[in-house]
Every structure is written in structure tokens, then in C-alpha cells.
């Protein structure tokens, strides 16, 4: 099994879109390495013949009648947004400089 | 009438129906209790006195007008802050949702409102339900009413402490790996994690969608059954909600309270209760088990060998699902938005800055662990393997329930530990849930009730597990054991808790 060092934490934090301080990176690298070693034992427990379970209770697809329901009130929703404009969410520019 | 906050929900319901007290009196008594002790306990993140008293007055008026009311109408309830409440701030214990007012109600909240139960407020919890002590709340920990220097369990420490400190007769919790049962055990109260799908997840801020389940936190098994009856049942808004009708859990508890366990096969799980469990916790468990035997139960030892891998599987499945569920906190539609201190202000960089500032240590830890487990090259070894372990655990349960009607174990390995003592060691913190996690992985229901005092004078819990959809069996057996133990003790275990200092 691989280990989690600081460079790996920085890579993962980038994937997860979380800014971390240098202190956080160092601390997480140590902690996650211990945790990953502990949980890595799962790969030794089940053989290839065991099917995976994604859900505790077996599921079948659920359909409902196609009838209009109630929706959330737009103004109520937007009142809780960090920024709104003209009845819409206002967001920062979505493309970077190099795009 | 004597102190209304010491009555059970069932007693309050009877008194309200008989017109001996008003809902305003009952609700005000609990608000007064909150004002008196919650400065120390910190079970609540916010209290809605106006809303609760308004509903109470409306119930009293409806009763006076002769309207037919739900049996629990007018009985107040507290709700864990991971459950959304329209018009009432909901944070899930996180800074990233500070001040957020949801525009809708969770289905279980709709059902509380339909039963006309005044909602006292929202209870404290580990951030996004990640933790076993409430110390990961962004708003400070809850304290255990038995000893204010100790943890109340988690993640639902607020709900358990609220009922243990008589601040609410009933509370709602959620249980992903033990967050209802473990706090119940360490506060001397009762908690039930229903069968997966018994209670709608619509409006629960999701942690791990294949594990999360809401349920009751109370002081008695009957009260838990009464509350489960209100919030359970099919909901078309949750595709994992069980469609079949459920029996009354309160009825099951009432029938069980006769205390007859003749012919009940009780399976003691070998893997839950040996090494790593405090001797005092084991003794209390053994005495409870002996009590069941004296009432006619037959004990069988069962082995669930795959349970030893449950903790590892859980700490791969939960972070994986959480890393996906929490991706919605992007600073765009609700909650916090933080702009990066330097460089271009793009959506992606705002998202990273927001999450860096808004998430606490444990949330960051688990999201990054989940991102790792799901990332290219590791998926099969980690997430895939963990899902196979889940199959093995389900097979263990199936085999065990061939031999036994219910399974039992101590709910937790230890009693409440001092605040701060496990914060620096995440792995030690995770071990608190070792006995409760298998039920979540398999979807089966579990109930914790007090088993007695450990040698340190703090409460311990016994966990009862039943097959999926057999929640009624938990209430029947739990109520029987509770009645027998109360006879032995001469009253509830909670009577041994020290009286809290009352603020004036």
C-alpha cells in the first residue's frame, strides 16, 4: 500500500477543492497515513468471489406519476445565497485566466 | 403538578389529553429548564421559544375547541441540527452553514408539525455528524449532564444531553455509525437507529447516504416507540424509504413492558465485548444479560467473524460518500462564500477558499480520505473491498439471526471520556463506534438502553439488534429489559445523575 505524504495531501486537497495551510498539510499527512494503514486491511478480508454491496436494503427502481409538485419559493432560496442578482444566483467568473 | 420536565413523553401526553396541564405550561417548563442549565450543558445551538410557545398555544386552543388531536400533540421535541427546519437556522454544526435559514422542512419535521409537537430548538452535534463526542462542533462542545467535564457522545451529543438533562422529553437524532446509540449509552438514555429506510432521509443534510438513518432519542423505550411512530413510514421523496406499512412501535413497547422474555433467543456476539471493552462496561452488560435469562430468555453465543473488519470498511465507505455529498458546499447557492486573498477570483478558487475556511479539521480529514479512497488506482483496493466486507457483514448477520431472535452487545467499549482526551488521536476516537457500526453497514435496526452504572459511576449501555424491518422486536425486548432493570434499581438509572446547577 502506498503512503500519504505532504505532496499527496496537496494533490488530494486540490481534487477536493479545499485550500489548506502548510500546517494543515503537514498534520493531515501524518494522521491520514496512520488511518490509511489501519483501513487498508479491508483489501485482505474479502476474496474475489464476494460480490460488492452498495446498499443495505436491496433496491428496485422507483417511479412516480408525472404530476406537477410544489417547488421551493425562488425569493426564499435566493435570500440565503451569498449573492443574487435579477432573480438568479450570482457567481464569480467560472473560467480562469488561462482558459 | 410536580416538575413537568421530569415526566416522560407518555406521561405528558396522558396529562395533556386529560386536560391536567396545558401545552403552554409543558413547553414553558422545558424552555425554563433550558434557560437554567443549558449555559453549562450546551445541548442547543438555537432555541425557538416563540415558535414553540406559539404552537403550544394553538394546540391548547384546538384541544379546548374539541378538535381530535394526535396523542403527542403539545409534547415538545428537540431536533438535531442536521435536520432542516423551514424558517429556523440549520447549520449541521458547521461554520460553512452559519446563519442558514432553510426554505423547506425535512419530511420528519413535517410529521412532527402534523402531530402538532412544539419544536424547542436545534441540538448541537459534531460538524456534519462526523465525530463521537460533539467536540467537532464548530460552535463548541456539548457537555455530559452526568459530568460536565466529559463528552456526551456524538455525533448527536446535543440530543442525548437534552433529554438526559430534562431540557426536552424527546429529541430527534441521526445515526450513521452510532450517533444515536453511542450518545444514549454514555448519557444513560435510550436511542434507536431504525431499519435503513424506516424514517425518511428527505431533508437530512446527508453524511453517508447508504448509512444515514434518523431516529428517536428519549429517556424510555416507550417514548422512543411513540416518537418513531410519528416520524416513520413511507415517503415518496426518499427513494430508499421502505414502502410497506409498519406496525406501531409504541404498541410493541407496551406489550413488551410486561417483562416476559420466555423462549426469546438472545445471541451474544463474540466479536463485540471482549478485548478493548472496559471491565465496568462488561459487568453492567453481563448483569443486564443475566436479568434477561432470569426472565426466561435463552442465551446463545454467536460469531460474526467479519465484524472485525467493519470499522475499516466503515472508514472507507463513509468518507467516500461524504466527500461526494459535501461537494455541494461550494459557496455559490447557500452558506459561506470566501474569496481567495490573492490571485484571480474564479469560481473554482472561491470554492477552495470557502471550503478551506468553512470546514473544520475532522471534515477536511474525512473528505480528503474519501477523495483518496475514490481516486484513480485505489478505488478497487479500498472502496471496492469495503463494499465486499459489507456483503460479508450482512452474511454474518443473516447467519446469526438463524440462531437468535435478537443480538446483544455493550453499546460502547467505554463510558464517557473526558473532553479533549481523544481529540489528537482520530483513530482512538473512531474506535468508540466499533460495536454500533455493523448495524449501519447491514441496514439492521439497533436500540441502546441503560444497562447500569460502570465502576466509575457513569452509565453504560446495552445494544439490542434485530433483523431488518423487525424494529418492533427491539421495542418489545427493550421495554421488557427496561422494566426488569427498573424494578432492580428501584427507578431509572438517570436518577443517579447529579443534579445540575441551575442558573438564576
Coordinates of C-alpha atoms in Angstrom, one line a residue:
Chain A
X1 CA 0.0 0.0 0.0
X2 CA 1.2 3.5 -0.7
X3 CA 1.7 6.1 1.9
X4 CA 0.2 9.6 2.2
X5 CA 2.9 12.2 2.3
X6 CA 2.5 16.0 2.1
X7 CA 2.7 16.1 -1.7
X8 CA -0.2 13.6 -1.8
X9 CA -2.3 15.6 0.6
X10 CA -1.8 18.7 -1.5
X11 CA -2.9 16.8 -4.6
X12 CA -5.9 15.4 -2.9
X13 CA -6.9 18.7 -1.4
X14 CA -6.7 20.1 -4.9
X15 CA -9.1 17.4 -6.2
X16 CA -11.4 18.1 -3.2
X17 CA -11.2 21.9 -3.7
X18 CA -10.1 22.7 -0.2
X19 CA -7.4 25.3 0.5
X20 CA -5.1 24.0 3.3
X21 CA -2.4 25.9 5.2
X22 CA 1.1 24.4 5.3
X23 CA 0.5 23.4 8.9
X24 CA -2.7 21.6 8.0
X25 CA -0.9 19.7 5.2
X26 CA 1.8 18.5 7.5
X27 CA -0.6 17.4 10.2
X28 CA -3.0 15.7 7.8
X29 CA -0.2 13.8 6.1
X30 CA 0.8 12.2 9.4
X31 CA -2.8 11.5 10.5
X32 CA -4.0 10.1 7.2
X33 CA -1.0 7.9 6.8
X34 CA -2.0 6.2 10.1
X35 CA -5.6 6.0 9.2
X36 CA -5.0 4.6 5.7
X37 CA -2.7 1.9 7.1
X38 CA -5.5 0.9 9.6
X39 CA -8.2 0.8 7.0
X40 CA -6.1 -0.9 4.3
X41 CA -6.7 -4.2 5.9
X42 CA -10.1 -4.4 4.1
X43 CA -8.4 -5.5 0.9
X44 CA -7.2 -8.6 2.7
X45 CA -10.6 -9.7 4.0
X46 CA -12.8 -10.5 1.1
X47 CA -11.8 -12.7 -1.8
X48 CA -12.6 -12.1 -5.5
X49 CA -15.7 -14.3 -5.3
X50 CA -17.5 -11.9 -2.9
X51 CA -20.0 -9.5 -4.5
X52 CA -20.0 -5.9 -3.5
X53 CA -22.9 -4.4 -1.6
X54 CA -23.6 -0.8 -2.3
X55 CA -26.8 -0.6 -0.3
X56 CA -28.0 -2.1 2.9
X57 CA -31.6 -3.0 1.7
X58 CA -31.9 -4.3 -1.9
X59 CA -33.4 -1.6 -4.1
X60 CA -35.6 -1.6 -7.1
X61 CA -36.1 1.4 -9.3
X62 CA -38.8 3.7 -8.0
X63 CA -41.2 5.5 -10.4
X64 CA -43.8 8.1 -9.6
X65 CA -46.6 9.6 -11.6
X66 CA -45.5 12.5 -13.6
X67 CA -47.6 15.2 -11.9
X68 CA -46.5 18.7 -11.1
X69 CA -45.4 19.2 -7.4
X70 CA -44.6 22.2 -5.3
X71 CA -41.3 23.9 -5.8
X72 CA -39.3 26.0 -3.4
X73 CA -40.0 29.7 -3.4
X74 CA -37.4 31.4 -5.5
X75 CA -37.0 34.5 -3.4
X76 CA -36.7 32.5 -0.2
X77 CA -34.0 30.4 -1.7
X78 CA -32.1 33.3 -3.1
X79 CA -32.3 35.2 0.2
X80 CA -30.0 32.6 1.6
X81 CA -27.4 32.7 -1.3
X82 CA -24.1 34.5 -0.8
X83 CA -25.0 36.7 -3.8
X84 CA -28.1 37.0 -6.0
X85 CA -29.0 39.3 -8.9
X86 CA -32.1 39.6 -11.1
X87 CA -33.7 36.5 -9.5
X88 CA -30.7 34.3 -10.1
X89 CA -27.6 33.2 -8.2
X90 CA -24.6 35.4 -8.8
X91 CA -21.3 33.6 -9.1
X92 CA -17.7 34.6 -9.7
X93 CA -16.3 34.2 -13.2
X94 CA -16.3 30.5 -14.0
X95 CA -13.1 30.3 -16.2
X96 CA -9.6 31.0 -15.1
X97 CA -7.1 33.4 -16.8
X98 CA -5.5 30.7 -18.9
X99 CA -8.8 29.3 -20.2
Chain B
X1 CA -48.3 19.2 39.5
X2 CA -44.7 18.1 40.1
X3 CA -41.9 19.2 37.9
X4 CA -43.2 18.8 34.3
X5 CA -39.7 18.3 32.9
X6 CA -39.3 15.0 34.9
X7 CA -42.3 13.4 33.3
X8 CA -41.9 11.0 30.3
X9 CA -43.4 11.9 27.0
X10 CA -46.0 9.2 27.5
X11 CA -47.0 10.7 30.9
X12 CA -47.1 14.2 29.4
X13 CA -49.3 13.0 26.6
X14 CA -51.7 11.5 29.1
X15 CA -51.8 14.6 31.3
X16 CA -52.3 16.8 28.2
X17 CA -55.2 14.6 26.9
X18 CA -56.8 14.6 30.3
X19 CA -56.6 18.4 30.5
X20 CA -54.5 18.3 33.7
X21 CA -51.8 20.6 32.1
X22 CA -51.6 22.8 29.0
X23 CA -49.1 22.5 26.3
X24 CA -48.0 26.1 27.1
X25 CA -47.2 25.0 30.6
X26 CA -45.3 22.0 29.5
X27 CA -43.4 23.9 26.8
X28 CA -42.6 26.8 29.1
X29 CA -41.3 24.4 31.8
X30 CA -38.8 23.0 29.3
X31 CA -37.8 26.4 28.0
X32 CA -37.2 27.4 31.6
X33 CA -35.1 24.3 32.2
X34 CA -33.1 25.1 29.0
X35 CA -32.5 28.7 30.3
X36 CA -31.5 27.3 33.7
X37 CA -29.0 24.6 32.7
X38 CA -28.0 24.9 29.0
X39 CA -25.4 27.5 29.7
X40 CA -23.4 24.6 31.2
X41 CA -24.7 21.7 29.1
X42 CA -24.8 23.5 25.7
X43 CA -27.1 20.9 24.2
X44 CA -28.8 23.5 22.0
X45 CA -27.4 25.6 19.1
X46 CA -30.6 27.7 19.0
X47 CA -33.9 27.8 20.9
X48 CA -37.1 28.9 19.3
X49 CA -39.2 29.9 22.3
X50 CA -41.6 32.0 20.3
X51 CA -42.3 29.3 17.7
X52 CA -42.6 26.5 20.3
X53 CA -45.0 28.6 22.6
X54 CA -47.0 29.7 19.6
X55 CA -47.6 26.0 18.5
X56 CA -48.3 25.1 22.1
X57 CA -51.0 27.8 22.5
X58 CA -52.5 26.7 19.2
X59 CA -52.7 23.1 20.4
X60 CA -54.3 24.2 23.7
X61 CA -56.9 26.2 21.7
X62 CA -57.6 23.3 19.4
X63 CA -58.0 20.9 22.4
X64 CA -60.4 23.4 24.1
X65 CA -62.4 23.5 20.9
X66 CA -62.7 19.8 21.0
X67 CA -60.6 19.0 17.9
X68 CA -59.3 15.5 17.6
X69 CA -55.5 15.6 18.2
X70 CA -52.6 13.3 17.8
X71 CA -51.7 11.6 21.2
X72 CA -48.4 13.5 21.3
X73 CA -49.9 16.9 20.3
X74 CA -48.5 19.5 22.6
X75 CA -45.5 17.4 23.7
X76 CA -42.3 19.4 22.9
X77 CA -39.4 18.0 21.0
X78 CA -35.8 19.0 20.1
X79 CA -34.4 18.4 16.7
X80 CA -30.7 17.7 15.8
X81 CA -29.3 20.5 13.7
X82 CA -28.5 18.2 10.7
X83 CA -32.3 18.1 10.0
X84 CA -33.6 21.1 8.0
X85 CA -36.4 23.2 9.5
X86 CA -38.1 25.8 7.4
X87 CA -37.6 29.3 8.8
X88 CA -35.3 28.1 11.6
X89 CA -31.5 28.3 11.3
X90 CA -29.9 25.0 10.5
X91 CA -26.1 24.6 10.5
X92 CA -25.2 20.9 10.9
X93 CA -22.7 22.2 13.4
X94 CA -20.6 23.8 10.7
X95 CA -19.3 27.4 10.1
X96 CA -20.0 26.9 6.4
X97 CA -23.8 27.0 7.1
X98 CA -23.7 29.6 9.8
X99 CA -27.0 31.5 9.8
X100 CA -28.5 29.5 7.0
X101 CA -32.3 29.5 7.1
X102 CA -33.7 26.5 5.1
X103 CA -36.5 27.2 2.7
X104 CA -38.1 23.8 3.4
X105 CA -38.8 21.2 6.1
X106 CA -37.4 17.7 6.3
X107 CA -40.2 15.1 6.0
X108 CA -39.7 14.0 9.6
X109 CA -40.1 17.7 10.6
X110 CA -43.3 17.9 8.6
X111 CA -44.6 14.9 10.5
X112 CA -43.7 16.5 13.9
X113 CA -45.6 19.6 12.8
X114 CA -48.6 17.5 11.6
X115 CA -48.7 15.8 15.0
X116 CA -48.5 19.4 16.4
X117 CA -45.4 18.9 18.6
X118 CA -43.8 22.2 19.5
X119 CA -40.1 22.3 18.3
X120 CA -38.0 23.7 21.2
X121 CA -34.8 24.2 19.1
X122 CA -31.9 22.6 17.3
X123 CA -29.4 20.5 19.1
X124 CA -25.6 20.6 18.9
X125 CA -23.6 17.9 17.0
X126 CA -20.2 17.1 15.6
X127 CA -19.8 19.1 12.3
X128 CA -21.9 17.3 9.6
X129 CA -22.3 14.4 12.1
X130 CA -18.6 13.5 11.9
X131 CA -17.5 12.5 15.3
X132 CA -18.2 10.6 18.5
X133 CA -18.0 13.4 21.1
X134 CA -19.6 16.7 19.7
X135 CA -16.1 18.2 20.2
X136 CA -16.1 18.7 16.4
X137 CA -19.0 21.1 16.5
X138 CA -17.9 24.5 15.2
X139 CA -19.9 26.1 18.0
X140 CA -18.2 24.4 21.0
X141 CA -18.8 21.0 22.6
X142 CA -21.9 19.8 24.4
X143 CA -21.2 18.6 28.0
X144 CA -22.4 15.3 29.6
X145 CA -25.0 16.1 32.3
X146 CA -23.5 13.3 34.4
X147 CA -20.2 15.1 34.5
X148 CA -19.7 18.4 32.7
X149 CA -16.0 17.7 32.1
X150 CA -16.9 14.6 30.0
X151 CA -18.2 14.1 26.4
X152 CA -21.9 13.4 25.8
X153 CA -21.1 11.1 22.9
X154 CA -21.6 12.0 19.3
X155 CA -22.4 13.0 16.8
X156 CA -25.8 13.5 18.4
X157 CA -24.5 14.6 21.8
X158 CA -26.8 17.5 21.9
X159 CA -30.0 15.5 21.5
X160 CA -28.9 12.9 24.1
X161 CA -27.8 15.6 26.6
X162 CA -31.0 17.5 26.1
X163 CA -33.2 14.5 27.2
X164 CA -30.7 13.5 29.9
X165 CA -30.7 17.0 31.4
X166 CA -34.6 17.2 31.2
X167 CA -34.4 20.0 28.7
X168 CA -36.7 18.1 26.3
X169 CA -38.7 14.9 26.8
X170 CA -38.0 13.8 23.2
X171 CA -35.3 14.6 20.6
X172 CA -34.5 13.6 17.1
X173 CA -31.1 12.1 16.3
X174 CA -29.4 10.7 13.2
X175 CA -27.2 7.6 13.2
X176 CA -24.6 6.9 10.5
X177 CA -22.3 4.7 12.6
X178 CA -23.7 5.0 16.1
X179 CA -24.6 8.7 16.5
X180 CA -27.9 8.0 18.2
X181 CA -26.9 4.8 20.2
X182 CA -23.4 5.8 21.5
X183 CA -24.6 9.2 23.0
X184 CA -27.6 7.3 24.5
X185 CA -25.2 4.8 26.2
X186 CA -22.9 7.4 27.7
X187 CA -25.7 9.7 28.9
X188 CA -27.9 7.0 30.5
X189 CA -30.7 7.5 27.9
X190 CA -32.5 5.5 25.2
X191 CA -31.7 5.8 21.5
X192 CA -32.9 3.9 18.4
X193 CA -31.4 3.6 15.0
X194 CA -34.3 2.3 12.9
X195 CA -34.0 -0.1 9.9
X196 CA -32.5 1.7 7.0
X197 CA -35.5 3.3 5.1
X198 CA -37.9 3.2 8.1
X199 CA -37.6 7.0 8.5
X200 CA -37.3 9.3 5.5
X201 CA -34.0 10.9 4.8
X202 CA -35.5 13.8 2.9
X203 CA -34.2 17.0 4.4
X204 CA -31.4 15.4 6.4
X205 CA -28.1 17.0 5.4
X206 CA -26.5 13.9 4.0
X207 CA -23.3 12.5 5.5
X208 CA -23.1 9.0 4.1
X209 CA -26.3 8.3 2.2
X210 CA -26.2 4.5 2.3
X211 CA -25.7 4.6 6.1
X212 CA -27.7 7.6 7.5
X213 CA -30.9 7.0 9.4
X214 CA -32.9 9.3 11.7
X215 CA -34.5 8.0 14.9
X216 CA -35.6 8.9 18.4
X217 CA -33.6 10.0 21.5
X218 CA -35.6 9.6 24.7
X219 CA -35.5 8.6 28.4
X220 CA -37.7 5.5 28.0
X221 CA -38.3 2.8 25.4
X222 CA -42.0 3.6 25.2
X223 CA -41.2 7.2 24.4
X224 CA -38.9 6.1 21.6
X225 CA -41.7 4.0 20.2
X226 CA -44.1 6.9 20.3
X227 CA -41.7 9.2 18.5
X228 CA -40.7 6.5 15.9
X229 CA -44.5 6.1 15.2
X230 CA -44.7 9.8 14.4
X231 CA -41.6 10.2 12.1
X232 CA -41.6 6.7 10.4
X233 CA -43.4 5.5 7.3
X234 CA -43.1 5.7 3.6
X235 CA -42.1 9.0 1.9
X236 CA -42.2 9.3 -1.8
X237 CA -39.5 12.0 -1.6
X238 CA -36.9 9.4 -0.4
X239 CA -36.4 6.6 -3.0
X240 CA -34.8 4.4 -0.2
X241 CA -37.9 4.8 2.0
X242 CA -39.5 1.4 2.8
X243 CA -42.9 1.2 1.1
X244 CA -44.6 -1.4 3.3
X245 CA -46.7 -0.3 6.3
X246 CA -45.1 -0.6 9.7
X247 CA -46.7 -1.7 12.9
X248 CA -47.0 0.6 16.0
X249 CA -43.7 0.6 17.9
X250 CA -45.4 2.2 20.9
X251 CA -47.8 -0.8 21.0
X252 CA -44.8 -3.2 20.8
X253 CA -43.2 -1.4 23.7
X254 CA -46.4 -1.5 25.8
X255 CA -46.7 -5.3 25.1
X256 CA -43.1 -5.8 26.0
X257 CA -43.3 -3.9 29.3
X258 CA -44.9 -7.0 30.9
X259 CA -41.3 -8.2 31.2
X260 CA -41.8 -11.8 29.9
X261 CA -38.9 -13.0 27.8
X262 CA -39.9 -16.7 27.8
X263 CA -38.4 -18.5 24.9
X264 CA -36.6 -15.5 23.4
X265 CA -33.3 -16.5 21.9
X266 CA -30.7 -13.8 22.7
X267 CA -27.5 -14.0 20.7
X268 CA -24.3 -12.6 22.4
X269 CA -21.9 -11.5 19.6
X270 CA -18.5 -12.9 20.5
X271 CA -16.7 -10.2 18.5
X272 CA -18.4 -7.3 20.4
X273 CA -17.5 -7.2 24.0
X274 CA -14.1 -8.7 24.7
X275 CA -10.7 -7.0 24.4
X276 CA -10.9 -3.3 24.4
X277 CA -14.1 -3.1 26.4
X278 CA -13.9 -1.6 30.0
X279 CA -14.5 -4.2 32.7
X280 CA -17.2 -2.0 34.3
X281 CA -19.0 -1.8 31.0
X282 CA -18.8 -5.6 30.6
X283 CA -20.1 -6.1 34.1
X284 CA -23.1 -3.9 33.6
X285 CA -23.8 -5.7 30.3
X286 CA -23.5 -9.1 32.0
X287 CA -25.9 -8.1 34.7
X288 CA -28.4 -7.0 32.1
X289 CA -28.0 -10.3 30.3
X290 CA -28.5 -12.2 33.5
X291 CA -31.7 -10.3 34.1
X292 CA -32.9 -11.4 30.6
X293 CA -32.1 -15.0 31.4
X294 CA -33.9 -14.8 34.7
X295 CA -37.0 -13.6 32.8
X296 CA -36.9 -16.7 30.6
X297 CA -34.5 -15.8 27.7
X298 CA -32.2 -18.4 26.3
X299 CA -28.6 -17.1 25.6
X300 CA -26.7 -18.4 22.6
X301 CA -23.2 -17.4 21.6
X302 CA -23.0 -16.3 18.0
X303 CA -19.9 -15.5 16.0
X304 CA -19.7 -12.7 13.4
X305 CA -16.1 -13.0 12.2
X306 CA -16.3 -10.2 9.6
X307 CA -17.3 -7.6 12.2
X308 CA -13.5 -7.3 12.9
X309 CA -13.2 -5.6 9.5
X310 CA -16.4 -3.4 10.0
X311 CA -14.5 -0.4 11.3
X312 CA -12.0 -0.4 8.5
X313 CA -14.8 -0.8 5.9
X314 CA -16.8 2.0 7.5
X315 CA -13.9 4.5 7.5
X316 CA -13.6 3.9 3.7
X317 CA -17.3 3.9 2.8
X318 CA -18.3 6.9 5.0
X319 CA -15.5 9.3 3.9
X320 CA -16.1 8.3 0.2
X321 CA -19.8 9.0 0.4
X322 CA -19.2 12.2 2.5
X323 CA -16.6 13.6 0.1
X324 CA -19.2 13.3 -2.6
X325 CA -22.2 14.6 -0.6
X326 CA -20.3 17.6 0.8
X327 CA -19.2 18.7 -2.7
X328 CA -22.4 20.8 -2.7
X329 CA -20.9 23.2 -0.3
X330 CA -19.2 25.3 -3.0
X331 CA -20.0 28.8 -1.8
X332 CA -22.4 29.5 -4.7
X333 CA -26.0 28.8 -3.6
X334 CA -26.1 28.9 0.2
X335 CA -23.9 29.4 3.2
X336 CA -20.5 30.9 3.4
X337 CA -18.6 32.4 0.5
X338 CA -14.9 33.3 0.9
X339 CA -12.8 34.9 -1.8
X340 CA -9.1 33.9 -2.2
X341 CA -6.8 36.5 -0.6
X342 CA -4.7 36.8 -3.8
X343 CA -4.9 35.9 -7.4
X344 CA -7.9 35.7 -9.7
X345 CA -11.4 35.4 -8.2
X346 CA -12.7 32.4 -10.2
X347 CA -15.5 30.1 -9.1
X348 CA -13.1 27.2 -8.5
X349 CA -10.7 29.3 -6.4
X350 CA -13.7 30.7 -4.4
X351 CA -14.9 27.2 -3.8
X352 CA -11.5 26.1 -2.4
X353 CA -11.1 29.2 -0.3
X354 CA -14.7 28.8 1.1
X355 CA -14.2 25.1 2.0
X356 CA -10.8 25.8 3.5
X357 CA -12.3 28.5 5.8
X358 CA -15.7 26.9 6.4
X359 CA -14.8 23.2 7.1
X360 CA -13.3 22.1 10.4
X361 CA -10.4 19.7 10.9
X362 CA -12.4 16.4 11.0
X363 CA -14.5 17.3 8.0
X364 CA -11.3 18.1 6.0
X365 CA -9.7 14.9 7.2
X366 CA -12.6 12.8 6.1
X367 CA -13.2 14.5 2.7
X368 CA -9.5 14.1 1.8
X369 CA -9.6 10.4 3.0
X370 CA -12.7 9.8 0.8
X371 CA -11.1 11.6 -2.1
X372 CA -8.1 9.3 -1.7
X373 CA -10.2 6.1 -1.5
X374 CA -12.2 7.1 -4.6
X375 CA -9.2 8.3 -6.7
X376 CA -7.9 6.5 -9.7
X377 CA -5.8 3.5 -8.9
X378 CA -7.1 3.0 -5.4
X379 CA -10.9 2.5 -6.0
X380 CA -10.9 -1.3 -6.2
X381 CA -8.4 -1.8 -3.3
X382 CA -10.3 0.5 -1.0
X383 CA -13.9 1.3 -1.8
X384 CA -14.5 -1.9 -3.7
X385 CA -13.0 -4.0 -1.0
X386 CA -15.0 -2.2 1.7
X387 CA -18.2 -2.9 -0.2
X388 CA -17.3 -6.6 -0.3
X389 CA -16.8 -6.5 3.5
X390 CA -20.3 -5.1 3.7
X391 CA -21.6 -8.3 2.0
X392 CA -19.7 -10.4 4.5
X393 CA -21.2 -8.5 7.4
X394 CA -24.7 -8.9 6.0
X395 CA -24.0 -12.7 5.7
X396 CA -22.8 -12.8 9.3
X397 CA -26.0 -11.1 10.5
X398 CA -28.1 -13.5 8.4
X399 CA -26.3 -16.5 10.0
X400 CA -26.6 -15.0 13.5
X401 CA -30.3 -14.4 13.1
X402 CA -30.8 -18.0 12.2
X403 CA -29.7 -18.8 15.7
X404 CA -31.1 -15.9 17.7
X405 CA -34.1 -13.6 17.6
X406 CA -32.1 -10.6 18.8
X407 CA -28.4 -9.9 19.2
X408 CA -26.9 -8.0 22.1
X409 CA -23.6 -6.3 23.0
X410 CA -22.4 -3.4 25.0
X411 CA -23.3 -0.3 23.0
X412 CA -19.8 1.3 23.5
X413 CA -16.4 0.0 24.7
X414 CA -16.1 2.7 27.4
X415 CA -18.1 5.2 29.4
X416 CA -18.0 8.9 28.7
X417 CA -14.4 10.0 28.5
X418 CA -13.0 13.5 29.4
X419 CA -13.4 16.3 26.9
X420 CA -10.2 16.7 24.9
X421 CA -8.7 13.3 25.7
X422 CA -9.1 11.8 22.2
X423 CA -9.1 14.9 20.0
X424 CA -5.4 14.4 19.0
X425 CA -5.9 10.8 18.1
X426 CA -8.5 10.3 15.3
X427 CA -8.1 6.6 15.3
X428 CA -8.8 6.2 19.0
X429 CA -11.9 8.4 18.5
X430 CA -13.1 6.1 15.7
X431 CA -12.9 3.1 18.0
X432 CA -15.9 4.4 20.0
X433 CA -18.2 3.2 17.3
X434 CA -16.8 -0.3 16.9
X435 CA -20.0 -2.0 18.3
X436 CA -22.5 0.2 16.6
X437 CA -21.1 0.4 13.0
X438 CA -22.0 -3.2 11.8
X439 CA -25.8 -2.4 12.1
X440 CA -25.4 0.6 9.7
X441 CA -23.4 -1.4 7.2
X442 CA -26.1 -4.0 7.1
X443 CA -29.1 -1.7 7.5
X444 CA -30.5 -3.5 10.5
X445 CA -32.1 -1.7 13.4
X446 CA -30.4 -1.2 16.8
X447 CA -31.6 0.1 20.2
X448 CA -29.4 1.2 23.2
X449 CA -30.8 1.4 26.7
X450 CA -29.0 1.9 30.0
X451 CA -27.5 -1.4 31.3
X452 CA -26.3 0.0 34.6
X453 CA -23.6 2.0 36.2
X454 CA -20.0 1.2 35.4
X455 CA -17.4 1.0 38.2
X456 CA -16.6 4.7 37.6
X457 CA -20.2 5.7 38.5
X458 CA -21.0 6.6 34.9
X459 CA -23.8 5.0 32.8
X460 CA -23.2 2.1 30.3
X461 CA -25.5 0.9 27.6
X462 CA -26.7 -2.4 26.2
X463 CA -27.3 -2.6 22.4
X464 CA -30.1 -4.8 21.1
X465 CA -30.1 -5.6 17.3
X466 CA -32.9 -7.2 15.2
X467 CA -33.2 -8.2 11.6
X468 CA -34.1 -5.6 9.0
X469 CA -37.7 -4.5 9.3
X470 CA -38.1 -6.1 12.7
X471 CA -37.8 -2.8 14.7
X472 CA -40.9 -3.8 16.7
X473 CA -38.9 -6.7 18.2
X474 CA -36.4 -4.1 19.5
X475 CA -39.1 -2.2 21.3
X476 CA -40.7 -5.3 22.8
X477 CA -37.5 -6.7 24.1
X478 CA -36.1 -3.3 25.1
X479 CA -39.2 -2.4 27.0
X480 CA -39.1 -5.8 28.8
X481 CA -35.5 -5.4 29.8
X482 CA -36.1 -1.8 30.8
X483 CA -39.0 -2.8 33.1
X484 CA -37.0 -5.6 34.7
X485 CA -33.9 -3.3 35.3
X486 CA -36.1 -0.5 36.7
X487 CA -37.5 -3.0 39.2
X488 CA -34.0 -4.0 40.3
X489 CA -32.7 -0.4 40.5
X490 CA -35.9 0.9 42.1
X491 CA -36.1 3.7 39.5
X492 CA -34.5 5.0 36.3
X493 CA -30.7 5.0 36.1
X494 CA -30.9 8.7 35.3
X495 CA -32.0 9.3 38.9
X496 CA -28.3 8.6 39.8
X497 CA -27.1 11.6 37.8
X498 CA -26.1 14.5 39.9
X499 CA -28.5 17.5 39.9
X500 CA -27.2 20.2 37.6
X501 CA -26.5 23.7 38.9
X502 CA -29.4 26.0 38.0
X503 CA -28.6 29.4 36.6
X504 CA -30.6 32.3 38.1

